[in-house]
Amino acid sequence: RRIGLDNAVDFYELMTAPIAKIMNKWFESDVLKATLGTDGVIGFAASPYDIGTGSLKRFTIYVLLHHVLGGLDNRSSTWGYVMGGMGAVSEAIAKAARSHGAELFTDQ
């Protein structure tokens, strides 16, 4: 099926533009733009102003949908953060292992 010129321009922009530009084009609320933009770039070492962060090529839309459609404790569109950061996960694992007699060795 063919797409018109207007749709082709929108599609090209989606594939190449920074996600911040896409959010600014389609939404007025700064809170909504920040929420959707963050969900779109989280996990990437990129700014929402970087070229291509709105792109399907970089899986930004996949990441956004993954976070919006996911769930936690039977509640859709929710997900959690680790209190204390990701280092708290490894610390909790180490603490549990030590409580069972494990000895851990690191380069520190």
CSV table of C-alpha atoms in Angstrom, one decimal:
chain,number,residue,atom,x,y,z
A,1,ARG,CA,0.0,0.0,0.0
A,2,ARG,CA,1.3,3.5,-0.8
A,3,ILE,CA,1.5,6.2,1.7
A,4,GLY,CA,1.0,9.9,0.9
A,5,LEU,CA,3.7,12.5,1.1
A,6,ASP,CA,2.5,13.8,4.5
A,7,ASN,CA,2.6,10.3,6.0
A,8,ALA,CA,6.0,9.7,4.4
A,9,VAL,CA,7.3,12.9,6.1
A,10,ASP,CA,5.9,11.9,9.5
A,11,PHE,CA,7.4,8.4,9.1
A,12,TYR,CA,10.8,9.7,8.1
A,13,GLU,CA,10.8,12.0,11.1
A,14,LEU,CA,9.8,9.1,13.4
A,15,MET,CA,12.8,7.1,12.1
A,16,THR,CA,15.4,9.9,12.3
A,17,ALA,CA,14.4,12.6,14.8
A,18,PRO,CA,15.2,12.9,18.5
A,19,ILE,CA,12.4,11.6,20.6
A,20,ALA,CA,12.2,15.1,22.3
A,21,LYS,CA,11.2,16.6,18.9
A,22,ILE,CA,8.5,13.9,18.4
A,23,MET,CA,7.1,14.5,21.9
A,24,ASN,CA,7.1,18.3,21.3
A,25,LYS,CA,5.2,17.8,18.0
A,26,TRP,CA,2.5,15.6,19.4
A,27,PHE,CA,2.0,16.6,23.0
A,28,GLU,CA,1.6,19.9,24.9
A,29,SER,CA,2.0,18.6,28.5
A,30,ASP,CA,5.6,18.8,29.7
A,31,VAL,CA,4.8,16.1,32.3
A,32,LEU,CA,3.5,13.7,29.6
A,33,LYS,CA,6.4,14.4,27.2
A,34,ALA,CA,8.9,13.7,30.0
A,35,THR,CA,7.1,10.5,31.0
A,36,LEU,CA,6.9,9.1,27.5
A,37,GLY,CA,10.3,10.4,26.5
A,38,THR,CA,11.9,8.8,29.5
A,39,ASP,CA,10.2,5.5,28.8
A,40,GLY,CA,11.5,5.7,25.2
A,41,VAL,CA,15.2,6.2,26.0
A,42,ILE,CA,15.7,4.4,29.4
A,43,GLY,CA,18.4,1.8,29.1
A,44,PHE,CA,20.2,3.7,26.2
A,45,ALA,CA,23.2,5.8,26.7
A,46,ALA,CA,21.5,8.6,24.9
A,47,SER,CA,19.8,11.9,25.5
A,48,PRO,CA,16.2,12.4,24.3
A,49,TYR,CA,17.7,15.2,22.1
A,50,ASP,CA,20.1,12.8,20.3
A,51,ILE,CA,19.3,12.2,16.6
A,52,GLY,CA,17.6,8.9,16.1
A,53,THR,CA,16.3,8.4,19.6
A,54,GLY,CA,12.8,8.4,18.3
A,55,SER,CA,13.7,5.7,15.9
A,56,LEU,CA,12.4,2.2,15.6
A,57,LYS,CA,16.0,1.3,14.5
A,58,ARG,CA,17.2,1.9,18.0
A,59,PHE,CA,14.2,0.1,19.5
A,60,THR,CA,13.1,3.2,21.3
A,61,ILE,CA,9.5,2.7,20.4
A,62,TYR,CA,9.8,-1.0,21.6
A,63,VAL,CA,11.3,0.2,24.9
A,64,LEU,CA,8.5,2.7,25.3
A,65,LEU,CA,5.8,0.1,24.6
A,66,HIS,CA,7.5,-2.5,26.8
A,67,HIS,CA,7.3,-0.1,29.7
A,68,VAL,CA,3.8,1.2,29.0
A,69,LEU,CA,2.3,-2.3,28.3
A,70,GLY,CA,4.2,-4.1,31.1
A,71,GLY,CA,3.0,-4.7,34.6
A,72,LEU,CA,3.9,-5.3,38.2
A,73,ASP,CA,1.9,-7.0,40.9
A,74,ASN,CA,-1.1,-7.4,38.5
A,75,ARG,CA,-1.2,-3.7,37.7
A,76,SER,CA,-0.7,-2.8,34.1
A,77,SER,CA,1.6,0.0,32.9
A,78,THR,CA,3.7,-0.1,36.1
A,79,TRP,CA,7.2,-1.2,36.8
A,80,GLY,CA,9.6,-0.8,39.7
A,81,TYR,CA,12.9,0.8,40.5
A,82,VAL,CA,15.5,-0.8,42.8
A,83,MET,CA,15.8,1.3,46.0
A,84,GLY,CA,19.4,2.2,46.3
A,85,GLY,CA,20.2,1.6,42.7
A,86,MET,CA,21.2,-1.5,40.8
A,87,GLY,CA,24.2,-2.0,43.1
A,88,ALA,CA,21.7,-2.7,45.9
A,89,VAL,CA,20.7,-5.9,44.0
A,90,SER,CA,24.2,-7.3,44.0
A,91,GLU,CA,24.7,-6.3,47.6
A,92,ALA,CA,21.5,-8.1,48.6
A,93,ILE,CA,22.7,-11.2,46.7
A,94,ALA,CA,26.1,-11.0,48.4
A,95,LYS,CA,24.5,-10.6,51.8
A,96,ALA,CA,22.2,-13.6,51.3
A,97,ALA,CA,25.2,-15.7,50.1
A,98,ARG,CA,27.3,-14.7,53.0
A,99,SER,CA,24.5,-15.6,55.4
A,100,HIS,CA,24.7,-19.1,54.0
A,101,GLY,CA,28.5,-19.4,54.5
A,102,ALA,CA,29.6,-18.3,51.0
A,103,GLU,CA,32.9,-16.4,50.7
A,104,LEU,CA,33.0,-13.8,48.0
A,105,PHE,CA,36.2,-12.6,46.4
A,106,THR,CA,36.5,-9.4,44.3
A,107,ASP,CA,39.3,-7.2,43.0
A,108,GLN,CA,38.5,-4.5,45.6
